[in-house]
mmCIF file of C-alpha atoms in Angstrom:
data_model
loop_
_atom_site.group_PDB
_atom_site.id
_atom_site.type_symbol
_atom_site.label_atom_id
_atom_site.label_comp_id
_atom_site.label_asym_id
_atom_site.label_seq_id
_atom_site.Cartn_x
_atom_site.Cartn_y
_atom_site.Cartn_z
ATOM 1 C CA MET A 80 162.449 -63.253 85.489
ATOM 2 C CA LYS A 81 166.217 -62.440 85.570
ATOM 3 C CA THR A 82 165.975 -62.011 81.972
ATOM 4 C CA THR A 83 163.046 -59.603 82.188
ATOM 5 C CA TYR A 84 164.686 -57.590 84.782
ATOM 6 C CA LEU A 85 167.565 -57.239 82.692
ATOM 7 C CA ILE A 86 165.913 -56.053 79.489
ATOM 8 C CA LEU A 87 164.030 -53.456 81.732
ATOM 9 C CA SER A 88 167.036 -52.350 83.214
ATOM 10 C CA LEU A 89 168.212 -51.633 79.483
ATOM 11 C CA MET A 90 165.137 -49.916 78.586
ATOM 12 C CA LEU A 91 165.608 -47.409 81.516
ATOM 13 C CA CYS A 92 169.328 -47.195 80.899
ATOM 14 C CA PHE A 93 168.548 -46.195 77.230
ATOM 15 C CA CYS A 94 165.659 -43.696 78.376
ATOM 16 C CA PHE A 95 167.906 -41.751 80.436
ATOM 17 C CA LYS A 96 170.472 -41.405 78.025
ATOM 18 C CA SER A 97 167.887 -40.377 75.266
ATOM 19 C CA VAL A 98 166.895 -37.794 77.744
ATOM 20 C CA ALA A 99 170.399 -36.427 78.371
ATOM 21 C CA GLN A 100 171.418 -36.503 74.847
ATOM 22 C CA ASP A 101 167.904 -34.090 74.143
ATOM 23 C CA ALA A 102 168.811 -32.039 76.923
ATOM 24 C CA LEU A 103 169.293 -28.105 75.465
ATOM 25 C CA ASN A 104 171.124 -25.158 76.678
ATOM 26 C CA TYR A 105 170.044 -22.071 74.917
ATOM 27 C CA THR A 106 171.698 -18.844 74.642
ATOM 28 C CA VAL A 107 169.470 -15.923 74.806
ATOM 29 C CA PHE A 108 172.290 -13.215 75.012
ATOM 30 C CA LYS A 109 175.924 -13.308 74.829
ATOM 31 C CA ASN A 110 177.563 -10.213 75.768
ATOM 32 C CA GLN A 111 175.045 -8.046 75.282
ATOM 33 C CA PRO A 112 175.497 -4.066 76.711
ATOM 34 C CA ILE A 113 172.509 -3.066 78.912
ATOM 35 C CA ASN A 114 173.029 0.782 79.741
ATOM 36 C CA PHE A 115 171.792 4.140 79.281
ATOM 37 C CA GLY A 116 172.406 5.614 75.866
ATOM 38 C CA GLY A 117 175.390 3.769 75.126
ATOM 39 C CA ASN A 118 176.784 0.983 73.057
ATOM 40 C CA PRO A 119 174.079 -1.237 71.670
ATOM 41 C CA GLY A 120 175.735 -4.307 70.809
ATOM 42 C CA ASN A 121 175.974 -6.687 67.841
ATOM 43 C CA ASP A 122 172.933 -8.769 67.811
ATOM 44 C CA GLN A 123 170.295 -7.850 65.612
ATOM 45 C CA GLU A 124 167.569 -9.670 67.045
ATOM 46 C CA THR A 125 167.740 -7.860 70.049
ATOM 47 C CA THR A 126 165.323 -4.919 71.103
ATOM 48 C CA ARG A 127 166.753 -2.248 73.400
ATOM 49 C CA LEU A 128 163.915 0.021 75.167
ATOM 50 C CA GLN A 129 164.156 2.820 77.601
ATOM 51 C CA ASN A 130 167.595 4.098 75.843
ATOM 52 C CA GLY A 131 169.357 0.516 76.497
ATOM 53 C CA ARG A 132 167.979 0.058 79.981
ATOM 54 C CA ILE A 133 165.950 -3.084 78.956
ATOM 55 C CA VAL A 134 166.844 -5.373 76.355
ATOM 56 C CA TYR A 135 164.428 -8.292 74.990
ATOM 57 C CA LYS A 136 164.539 -11.107 72.582
ATOM 58 C CA LYS A 137 161.829 -13.027 70.987
ATOM 59 C CA VAL A 138 162.798 -16.884 71.721
ATOM 60 C CA THR A 139 161.585 -20.111 70.398
ATOM 61 C CA VAL A 140 162.799 -23.557 71.956
ATOM 62 C CA PRO A 141 160.982 -27.147 71.559
ATOM 63 C CA ASN A 142 157.941 -27.808 73.253
ATOM 64 C CA PHE A 143 158.138 -30.039 76.226
ATOM 65 C CA PRO A 144 155.188 -32.007 76.444
ATOM 66 C CA LEU A 145 156.114 -34.169 79.563
ATOM 67 C CA GLY A 146 157.464 -31.088 81.356
ATOM 68 C CA THR A 147 161.028 -30.468 81.835
ATOM 69 C CA ASP A 148 163.468 -28.748 84.311
ATOM 70 C CA VAL A 149 164.714 -25.404 83.674
ATOM 71 C CA THR A 150 167.294 -23.762 84.692
ATOM 72 C CA ILE A 151 168.366 -20.054 84.247
ATOM 73 C CA LYS A 152 171.696 -18.461 84.286
ATOM 74 C CA LEU A 153 172.878 -15.134 84.339
ATOM 75 C CA SER A 154 176.406 -13.674 84.005
ATOM 76 C CA LEU A 155 177.164 -9.951 84.471
ATOM 77 C CA ARG A 156 180.516 -7.724 83.983
ATOM 78 C CA SER A 157 180.414 -4.130 84.585
ATOM 79 C CA ASN A 158 181.285 -2.100 81.309
ATOM 80 C CA GLY A 159 182.148 0.809 83.562
ATOM 81 C CA ASP A 160 179.293 1.428 85.868
ATOM 82 C CA ARG A 161 180.674 1.639 89.395
ATOM 83 C CA TRP A 162 177.513 1.156 91.300
ATOM 84 C CA ASP A 163 175.352 -1.226 92.673
ATOM 85 C CA LYS A 164 171.951 -1.402 90.576
ATOM 86 C CA SER A 165 168.604 -3.465 90.598
ATOM 87 C CA GLY A 166 167.914 -5.730 87.966
ATOM 88 C CA SER A 167 165.445 -8.261 86.758
ATOM 89 C CA CYS A 168 165.082 -11.004 84.066
ATOM 90 C CA PHE A 169 161.132 -11.353 83.081
ATOM 91 C CA VAL A 170 159.178 -13.261 80.432
ATOM 92 C CA VAL A 171 156.568 -12.293 78.316
ATOM 93 C CA THR A 172 154.251 -15.031 76.827
ATOM 94 C CA ASP A 173 150.879 -13.818 75.664
ATOM 95 C CA THR A 174 151.216 -11.454 73.445
ATOM 96 C CA SER A 175 147.301 -10.945 72.926
ATOM 97 C CA LYS A 176 147.259 -9.056 76.195
ATOM 98 C CA ILE A 177 148.966 -5.730 76.775
ATOM 99 C CA SER A 178 152.222 -6.153 78.143
ATOM 100 C CA ILE A 179 155.146 -3.638 79.156
ATOM 101 C CA LEU A 180 156.764 -4.083 75.869
ATOM 102 C CA ASP A 181 153.663 -2.656 74.203
ATOM 103 C CA VAL A 182 153.529 0.220 76.617
ATOM 104 C CA SER A 183 157.563 1.059 76.302
ATOM 105 C CA LYS A 184 156.918 1.314 72.386
ATOM 106 C CA GLY A 185 154.082 3.617 72.860
ATOM 107 C CA GLU A 186 151.511 1.475 71.195
ATOM 108 C CA LYS A 187 149.573 0.985 73.858
ATOM 109 C CA THR A 188 148.779 1.957 77.522
ATOM 110 C CA PHE A 189 148.282 0.446 81.147
ATOM 111 C CA PRO A 190 144.606 -0.020 81.878
ATOM 112 C CA VAL A 191 143.172 1.968 84.575
ATOM 113 C CA SER A 192 142.499 -1.384 86.552
ATOM 114 C CA SER A 193 146.014 -1.991 86.661
ATOM 115 C CA THR A 194 146.960 1.240 88.255
ATOM 116 C CA LEU A 195 147.392 1.818 91.962
ATOM 117 C CA ASN A 196 146.284 5.186 93.365
ATOM 118 C CA ASP A 197 145.835 6.802 90.162
ATOM 119 C CA LYS A 198 149.512 7.114 89.876
ATOM 120 C CA PHE A 199 151.617 3.889 89.747
ATOM 121 C CA GLY A 200 150.548 2.272 86.297
ATOM 122 C CA GLY A 201 150.976 -1.345 85.443
ATOM 123 C CA VAL A 202 151.432 -2.584 89.046
ATOM 124 C CA LYS A 203 148.513 -5.034 89.231
ATOM 125 C CA ALA A 204 146.744 -7.817 86.647
ATOM 126 C CA SER A 205 143.757 -6.945 84.812
ATOM 127 C CA ASP A 206 141.522 -8.713 82.162
ATOM 128 C CA THR A 207 143.629 -7.271 79.597
ATOM 129 C CA TYR A 208 147.030 -6.684 80.836
ATOM 130 C CA SER A 209 149.378 -9.124 83.136
ATOM 131 C CA PRO A 210 152.505 -7.688 84.882
ATOM 132 C CA VAL A 211 155.553 -9.797 83.749
ATOM 133 C CA ILE A 212 156.759 -12.407 85.716
ATOM 134 C CA GLU A 213 160.147 -12.477 86.900
ATOM 135 C CA LEU A 214 162.534 -15.229 86.153
ATOM 136 C CA LEU A 215 165.164 -13.859 88.438
ATOM 137 C CA ARG A 216 165.879 -10.832 90.361
ATOM 138 C CA PHE A 217 169.442 -9.478 91.015
ATOM 139 C CA MET A 218 171.326 -6.888 92.137
ATOM 140 C CA THR A 219 174.142 -5.859 90.393
ATOM 141 C CA PRO A 220 177.636 -5.565 92.098
ATOM 142 C CA PHE A 221 180.169 -2.537 92.419
ATOM 143 C CA GLY A 222 182.099 -2.659 89.360
ATOM 144 C CA VAL A 223 182.594 -6.357 89.054
ATOM 145 C CA GLY A 224 184.962 -7.098 85.519
ATOM 146 C CA TYR A 225 185.711 -3.635 84.560
ATOM 147 C CA TYR A 226 187.294 -2.644 87.520
ATOM 148 C CA SER A 227 188.669 -6.020 88.702
ATOM 149 C CA ASN A 228 192.172 -4.743 88.200
ATOM 150 C CA GLU A 229 195.278 -2.803 90.090
ATOM 151 C CA GLU A 230 192.586 0.290 90.427
ATOM 152 C CA GLY A 231 190.944 -1.373 93.286
ATOM 153 C CA LYS A 232 194.005 -3.278 95.025
ATOM 154 C CA HIS A 233 194.233 -0.958 97.840
ATOM 155 C CA ARG A 234 190.364 -1.701 98.779
ATOM 156 C CA LYS A 235 190.832 -5.417 98.702
ATOM 157 C CA PRO A 236 190.886 -6.930 102.025
ATOM 158 C CA VAL A 237 193.388 -9.907 102.813
ATOM 159 C CA TYR A 238 190.925 -12.496 102.771
ATOM 160 C CA ILE A 239 190.055 -12.072 99.185
ATOM 161 C CA PRO A 240 192.742 -13.495 96.592
ATOM 162 C CA LYS A 241 191.751 -11.866 93.832
ATOM 163 C CA TRP A 242 188.687 -9.394 92.445
ATOM 164 C CA GLU A 243 186.215 -11.808 90.705
ATOM 165 C CA ASN A 244 186.166 -10.959 86.891
ATOM 166 C CA GLU A 245 182.082 -11.332 86.639
ATOM 167 C CA VAL A 246 179.283 -12.251 88.792
ATOM 168 C CA VAL A 247 177.085 -15.454 87.797
ATOM 169 C CA TRP A 248 173.635 -16.346 89.033
ATOM 170 C CA GLU A 249 171.936 -19.604 88.446
ATOM 171 C CA LEU A 250 168.176 -20.322 89.399
ATOM 172 C CA ASP A 251 165.910 -23.482 89.320
ATOM 173 C CA ILE A 252 162.927 -22.061 87.359
ATOM 174 C CA SER A 253 161.261 -25.260 86.684
ATOM 175 C CA GLN A 254 157.878 -24.054 87.837
ATOM 176 C CA LEU A 255 157.726 -21.716 85.011
ATOM 177 C CA ALA A 256 158.254 -24.230 82.545
ATOM 178 C CA THR A 257 155.249 -23.360 80.523
ATOM 179 C CA LEU A 258 156.191 -19.807 79.849
ATOM 180 C CA VAL A 259 159.589 -20.545 78.837
ATOM 181 C CA SER A 260 158.456 -23.177 75.899
ATOM 182 C CA ASN A 261 157.612 -22.803 72.536
ATOM 183 C CA THR A 262 157.953 -19.039 71.417
ATOM 184 C CA PHE A 263 158.067 -16.486 74.212
ATOM 185 C CA TYR A 264 159.938 -13.042 74.556
ATOM 186 C CA VAL A 265 162.986 -12.644 77.573
ATOM 187 C CA GLY A 266 163.965 -9.636 78.885
ATOM 188 C CA VAL A 267 166.523 -7.893 81.080
ATOM 189 C CA TRP A 268 166.188 -4.602 82.620
ATOM 190 C CA ILE A 269 168.848 -3.219 84.810
ATOM 191 C CA ASP A 270 168.399 0.368 86.340
ATOM 192 C CA SER A 271 171.443 1.760 85.063
ATOM 193 C CA TRP A 272 172.122 5.486 84.268
ATOM 194 C CA THR A 273 175.395 5.625 82.895
ATOM 195 C CA LYS A 274 176.657 5.223 79.347
ATOM 196 C CA GLU A 275 179.017 2.136 79.958
ATOM 197 C CA GLY A 276 176.490 0.284 81.962
ATOM 198 C CA TYR A 277 176.880 -3.548 81.913
ATOM 199 C CA ASN A 278 177.426 -6.544 79.631
ATOM 200 C CA VAL A 279 175.442 -9.656 80.249
ATOM 201 C CA ASP A 280 175.042 -13.268 79.090
ATOM 202 C CA LEU A 281 171.868 -15.407 79.635
ATOM 203 C CA SER A 282 171.010 -18.770 78.809
ATOM 204 C CA LEU A 283 168.073 -21.128 79.749
ATOM 205 C CA VAL A 284 168.926 -24.820 80.317
ATOM 206 C CA TYR A 285 166.432 -27.431 80.027
ATOM 207 C CA SER A 286 167.028 -31.222 81.075
ATOM 208 C CA ASN A 287 164.196 -32.634 78.964
ATOM 209 C CA ARG A 288 163.572 -34.812 81.965
ATOM 210 C CA PRO A 289 159.646 -35.457 82.415
ATOM 211 C CA ARG A 290 158.475 -33.453 85.060
ATOM 212 C CA LYS A 291 154.522 -32.359 85.892
ATOM 213 C CA THR A 292 153.401 -28.932 84.504
ATOM 214 C CA VAL A 293 151.859 -26.558 86.647
ATOM 215 C CA GLN A 294 149.507 -23.345 85.440
ATOM 216 C CA VAL A 295 150.887 -20.074 86.090
ATOM 217 C CA LYS A 296 149.187 -16.734 87.157
ATOM 218 C CA SER A 297 150.681 -13.310 87.567
ATOM 219 C CA LEU A 298 149.410 -10.860 90.203
ATOM 220 C CA VAL A 299 151.545 -7.954 90.848
ATOM 221 C CA ASN A 300 154.808 -6.677 89.896
ATOM 222 C CA THR A 301 156.028 -3.006 91.380
ATOM 223 C CA ILE A 302 159.266 -2.672 89.127
ATOM 224 C CA SER A 303 159.210 0.331 87.294
ATOM 225 C CA TYR A 304 160.129 -0.921 83.851
ATOM 226 C CA VAL A 305 158.856 1.675 81.534
ATOM 227 C CA ASP A 306 159.323 5.409 81.340
ATOM 228 C CA GLY A 307 156.602 7.184 83.135
ATOM 229 C CA GLN A 308 156.234 4.556 85.869
ATOM 230 C CA SER A 309 156.754 6.088 89.207
ATOM 231 C CA LEU A 310 158.890 4.793 91.720
ATOM 232 C CA PRO A 311 157.087 2.596 93.768
ATOM 233 C CA ASP A 312 156.916 4.304 97.256
ATOM 234 C CA PHE A 313 153.359 3.712 97.964
ATOM 235 C CA PHE A 314 153.860 1.008 100.805
ATOM 236 C CA ALA A 315 154.449 3.800 103.092
ATOM 237 C CA ILE A 316 150.669 5.107 102.610
ATOM 238 C CA THR A 317 148.839 2.094 101.455
ATOM 239 C CA PRO A 318 149.114 -1.621 100.814
ATOM 240 C CA LEU A 319 149.016 -3.580 97.705
ATOM 241 C CA GLU A 320 145.793 -5.319 97.168
ATOM 242 C CA GLU A 321 145.077 -7.462 94.092
ATOM 243 C CA ASN A 322 141.538 -8.970 92.874
ATOM 244 C CA PHE A 323 141.854 -11.908 91.003
ATOM 245 C CA LYS A 324 139.788 -14.713 89.472
ATOM 246 C CA LEU A 325 139.823 -18.468 89.427
ATOM 247 C CA ASP A 326 137.946 -20.118 86.545
ATOM 248 C CA LYS A 327 138.421 -23.420 88.400
ATOM 249 C CA ASP A 328 139.058 -25.130 91.479
ATOM 250 C CA ALA A 329 142.974 -24.952 92.055
ATOM 251 C CA LYS A 330 144.706 -27.486 93.862
ATOM 252 C CA ASN A 331 148.481 -27.594 95.595
ATOM 253 C CA VAL A 332 148.938 -23.584 95.166
ATOM 254 C CA LYS A 333 151.872 -22.128 95.845
ATOM 255 C CA LEU A 334 152.777 -18.458 95.857
ATOM 256 C CA TYR A 335 156.027 -17.047 94.781
ATOM 257 C CA TYR A 336 156.811 -13.467 96.337
ATOM 258 C CA THR A 337 159.939 -11.518 95.501
ATOM 259 C CA THR A 338 160.965 -8.374 97.669
ATOM 260 C CA THR A 339 163.561 -5.815 98.192
ATOM 261 C CA GLY A 340 163.749 -2.790 99.920
ATOM 262 C CA HIS A 341 165.744 0.162 98.496
ATOM 263 C CA GLY A 342 166.507 3.920 99.745
ATOM 264 C CA GLY A 343 170.518 4.233 100.055
ATOM 265 C CA HIS A 344 170.847 6.382 102.516
ATOM 266 C CA GLU A 345 171.296 6.664 106.558
ATOM 267 C CA GLY A 346 167.918 5.648 107.799
ATOM 268 C CA GLY A 347 166.519 4.444 104.248
ATOM 269 C CA ASP A 348 164.636 1.263 103.776
ATOM 270 C CA GLU A 349 167.426 -0.358 102.425
ATOM 271 C CA PHE A 350 169.039 -0.563 105.704
ATOM 272 C CA ILE A 351 166.093 -0.916 107.859
ATOM 273 C CA LYS A 352 164.525 -4.210 109.085
ATOM 274 C CA ILE A 353 160.876 -3.975 107.988
ATOM 275 C CA LYS A 354 158.168 -6.489 108.298
ATOM 276 C CA ASN A 355 156.630 -7.842 105.163
ATOM 277 C CA SER A 356 153.045 -9.309 105.822
ATOM 278 C CA VAL A 357 151.207 -11.106 103.012
ATOM 279 C CA PHE A 358 147.801 -11.940 103.086
ATOM 280 C CA MET A 359 145.498 -14.334 101.157
ATOM 281 C CA ASP A 360 141.853 -13.721 101.357
ATOM 282 C CA ASN A 361 142.421 -11.893 104.791
ATOM 283 C CA GLU A 362 144.419 -15.029 105.954
ATOM 284 C CA LEU A 363 147.923 -14.056 106.976
ATOM 285 C CA VAL A 364 150.194 -16.492 105.046
ATOM 286 C CA LEU A 365 153.789 -14.894 105.326
ATOM 287 C CA ASP A 366 155.084 -12.720 107.931
ATOM 288 C CA THR A 367 158.802 -11.920 107.748
ATOM 289 C CA ILE A 368 161.471 -9.280 107.449
ATOM 290 C CA PRO A 369 163.526 -9.796 104.254
ATOM 291 C CA TRP A 370 167.078 -9.187 105.528
ATOM 292 C CA ARG A 371 170.462 -10.066 104.196
ATOM 293 C CA ASP A 372 173.483 -10.225 106.942
ATOM 294 C CA ASP A 373 175.720 -12.068 104.837
ATOM 295 C CA CYS A 374 176.807 -9.243 102.228
ATOM 296 C CA ALA A 375 180.422 -9.152 103.241
ATOM 297 C CA SER A 376 180.453 -13.013 101.777
ATOM 298 C CA PHE A 377 180.144 -11.232 98.266
ATOM 299 C CA ARG A 378 182.951 -8.428 98.847
ATOM 300 C CA ARG A 379 185.031 -10.385 96.163
ATOM 301 C CA PHE A 380 182.835 -8.827 93.536
ATOM 302 C CA ASN A 381 182.961 -5.589 94.598
ATOM 303 C CA PRO A 382 186.032 -3.571 93.940
ATOM 304 C CA THR A 383 184.603 -0.233 93.930
ATOM 305 C CA SER A 384 182.643 -0.282 96.732
ATOM 306 C CA GLY A 385 183.141 2.813 99.069
ATOM 307 C CA VAL A 386 185.518 1.495 102.054
ATOM 308 C CA TRP A 387 185.802 3.564 105.383
ATOM 309 C CA LEU A 388 188.223 2.808 108.179
ATOM 310 C CA LYS A 389 186.748 1.809 111.613
ATOM 311 C CA LYS A 390 188.757 1.900 114.733
ATOM 312 C CA ASP A 391 188.427 -1.381 116.549
ATOM 313 C CA THR A 392 190.400 -3.685 119.381
ATOM 314 C CA ALA A 393 191.978 -6.851 117.774
ATOM 315 C CA SER A 394 193.815 -9.737 119.890
ATOM 316 C CA TYR A 395 196.891 -11.025 117.765
ATOM 317 C CA ILE A 396 199.661 -13.225 118.738
ATOM 318 C CA ASP A 397 202.744 -11.301 119.502
ATOM 319 C CA GLU A 398 205.777 -13.076 117.651
ATOM 320 C CA GLU A 399 208.283 -12.645 120.540
ATOM 321 C CA SER A 400 206.247 -13.633 123.701
ATOM 322 C CA HIS A 401 204.058 -15.966 121.814
ATOM 323 C CA THR A 402 201.453 -14.577 123.757
ATOM 324 C CA TYR A 403 198.063 -12.997 122.723
ATOM 325 C CA LYS A 404 197.748 -9.153 123.146
ATOM 326 C CA THR A 405 195.760 -6.307 121.720
ATOM 327 C CA LYS A 406 195.606 -3.053 120.339
ATOM 328 C CA GLU A 407 193.676 -0.814 118.663
ATOM 329 C CA ILE A 408 193.538 -0.951 114.996
ATOM 330 C CA LYS A 409 191.713 0.583 112.133
ATOM 331 C CA GLU A 410 189.601 -2.204 109.988
ATOM 332 C CA ARG A 411 188.151 -1.504 106.530
ATOM 333 C CA ILE A 412 184.553 -1.476 106.274
ATOM 334 C CA ALA A 413 182.987 -1.661 102.541
ATOM 335 C CA SER A 414 179.621 -0.115 101.627
ATOM 336 C CA SER A 415 178.907 -3.697 100.326
ATOM 337 C CA ASP A 416 179.326 -5.399 103.607
ATOM 338 C CA LEU A 417 176.483 -3.642 105.033
ATOM 339 C CA SER A 418 173.091 -5.674 105.633
ATOM 340 C CA ARG A 419 170.485 -5.059 103.423
ATOM 341 C CA SER A 420 166.670 -5.355 102.960
ATOM 342 C CA ASN A 421 166.707 -9.100 101.396
ATOM 343 C CA TRP A 422 169.788 -8.071 99.017
ATOM 344 C CA CYS A 423 173.379 -7.797 98.979
ATOM 345 C CA PRO A 424 175.541 -6.054 95.871
ATOM 346 C CA GLY A 425 176.002 -9.003 93.933
ATOM 347 C CA SER A 426 173.492 -11.444 95.323
ATOM 348 C CA LEU A 427 170.636 -12.984 93.406
ATOM 349 C CA VAL A 428 167.206 -12.498 95.267
ATOM 350 C CA LYS A 429 165.163 -15.922 95.536
ATOM 351 C CA PRO A 430 161.531 -15.761 95.976
ATOM 352 C CA PHE A 431 159.419 -16.819 99.203
ATOM 353 C CA VAL A 432 157.327 -19.666 98.472
ATOM 354 C CA VAL A 433 154.540 -20.282 100.563
ATOM 355 C CA GLU A 434 152.084 -23.238 100.287
ATOM 356 C CA LEU A 435 148.352 -22.353 100.171
ATOM 357 C CA GLY A 436 146.876 -25.320 99.572
ATOM 358 C CA ASP A 437 143.781 -25.421 97.671
ATOM 359 C CA LEU A 438 142.121 -22.464 96.131
ATOM 360 C CA LYS A 439 137.894 -22.576 95.243
ATOM 361 C CA LYS A 440 136.603 -21.084 92.021
ATOM 362 C CA GLY A 441 136.195 -17.812 92.222
ATOM 363 C CA GLU A 442 137.212 -14.212 93.575
ATOM 364 C CA HIS A 443 140.320 -14.106 95.601
ATOM 365 C CA ILE A 444 142.531 -11.271 97.403
ATOM 366 C CA LEU A 445 146.161 -10.802 97.597
ATOM 367 C CA LYS A 446 147.085 -8.058 100.033
ATOM 368 C CA ILE A 447 150.803 -6.942 100.725
ATOM 369 C CA SER A 448 151.479 -4.694 103.702
ATOM 370 C CA ILE A 449 154.643 -3.169 104.066
ATOM 371 C CA PRO A 450 155.161 -0.284 106.830
ATOM 372 C CA ALA A 451 157.928 1.515 104.936
ATOM 373 C CA THR A 452 159.487 5.196 105.413
ATOM 374 C CA LEU A 453 157.991 7.832 103.720
ATOM 375 C CA ALA A 454 160.199 8.965 100.952
ATOM 376 C CA THR A 455 161.105 12.410 100.170
ATOM 377 C CA GLU A 456 162.934 14.542 97.301
ATOM 378 C CA ASP A 457 166.033 13.292 98.432
ATOM 379 C CA LYS A 458 165.157 9.743 100.030
ATOM 380 C CA LEU A 459 163.727 7.848 97.722
ATOM 381 C CA ASN A 460 162.354 4.727 99.705
ATOM 382 C CA HIS A 461 160.468 2.000 97.709
ATOM 383 C CA TRP A 462 159.829 -1.599 97.600
ATOM 384 C CA LEU A 463 160.265 -3.713 94.781
ATOM 385 C CA VAL A 464 157.928 -6.677 94.938
ATOM 386 C CA SER A 465 156.643 -9.430 92.542
ATOM 387 C CA ALA A 466 154.153 -12.268 93.428
ATOM 388 C CA TYR A 467 152.534 -15.092 91.053
ATOM 389 C CA ILE A 468 150.866 -18.145 91.721
ATOM 390 C CA VAL A 469 151.065 -21.716 90.772
ATOM 391 C CA TYR A 470 148.803 -24.551 90.649
ATOM 392 C CA HIS A 471 147.511 -27.994 89.028
#
């Protein structure tokens, strides 16, 4: 019995070592520029779209028949862009369907059935088109790297030892393992309108540890990846509804819902707490106010953030009397410190994960309702949302 137990232990140990040895770290981009009409970089395998605001590449990795854990890692440095911008890393797998890559190159157009209100094309899934699935939503910080030098020393609060040289985001995307195996396309979009833009590194890490895979179905994505797509400001007028069909019963269904509010002005949706209500088949499954109030913790990534002086009353220890006294001070408040609609400058945006249980074969309806603020010419309120389901 002891001999059998020892043999089994040695076999398990060997298996775990074998899995570890077969783990894969795949570099997609290394120091790749993303900008508007600027330096294209040196990677000949990278394709640039929208004048450089989107980069993508065809990727081939081994198949993992027993499944695998997958982690995405994205690093970003400003190359001269001072501002906070929306960013999205996405995957395209089924090239038999229309994709944003085809539309961006002018080879195809969005199907009418993917369009909302005859204006917002490519938002919803259809028989011939699937919105891209986001692997990672992120928000660039103010000027990290390029401006992390002496220029910003007078903006640096005392609690920060130094400005960071880059920002790094990591996220477990194991539920999307089937989409990032074999051959697929990975892209990164940053809403930069400067020639300088940013430089990014992107890698995918596969553990090769056996893990049960799930099916994935894209539902909606409102990000304006393509020239001509309108800014998604429609939530103030109408909810977003997507009718989709399941070809068979689905078990253990999970909804992944990513949302951020924008409108960078006083009273804009970026700075207002607004409820997001998500319904599946007319049943409320998510009712939340997406909000981040920890943005000051990202201050070390934001050297070019605007700073104001705010009067306040502070308590301090008097050196002579060794007692507490109070006096009026002026405290630095940075734009990057302000709370926002589910994001901070320099943060990744994690999806909300909603367990839906089992869904029957046939037709279903996803509905997203956000009582947003109306957009005007100078107040571009909008919500970037994307949603997909995974199931067995």
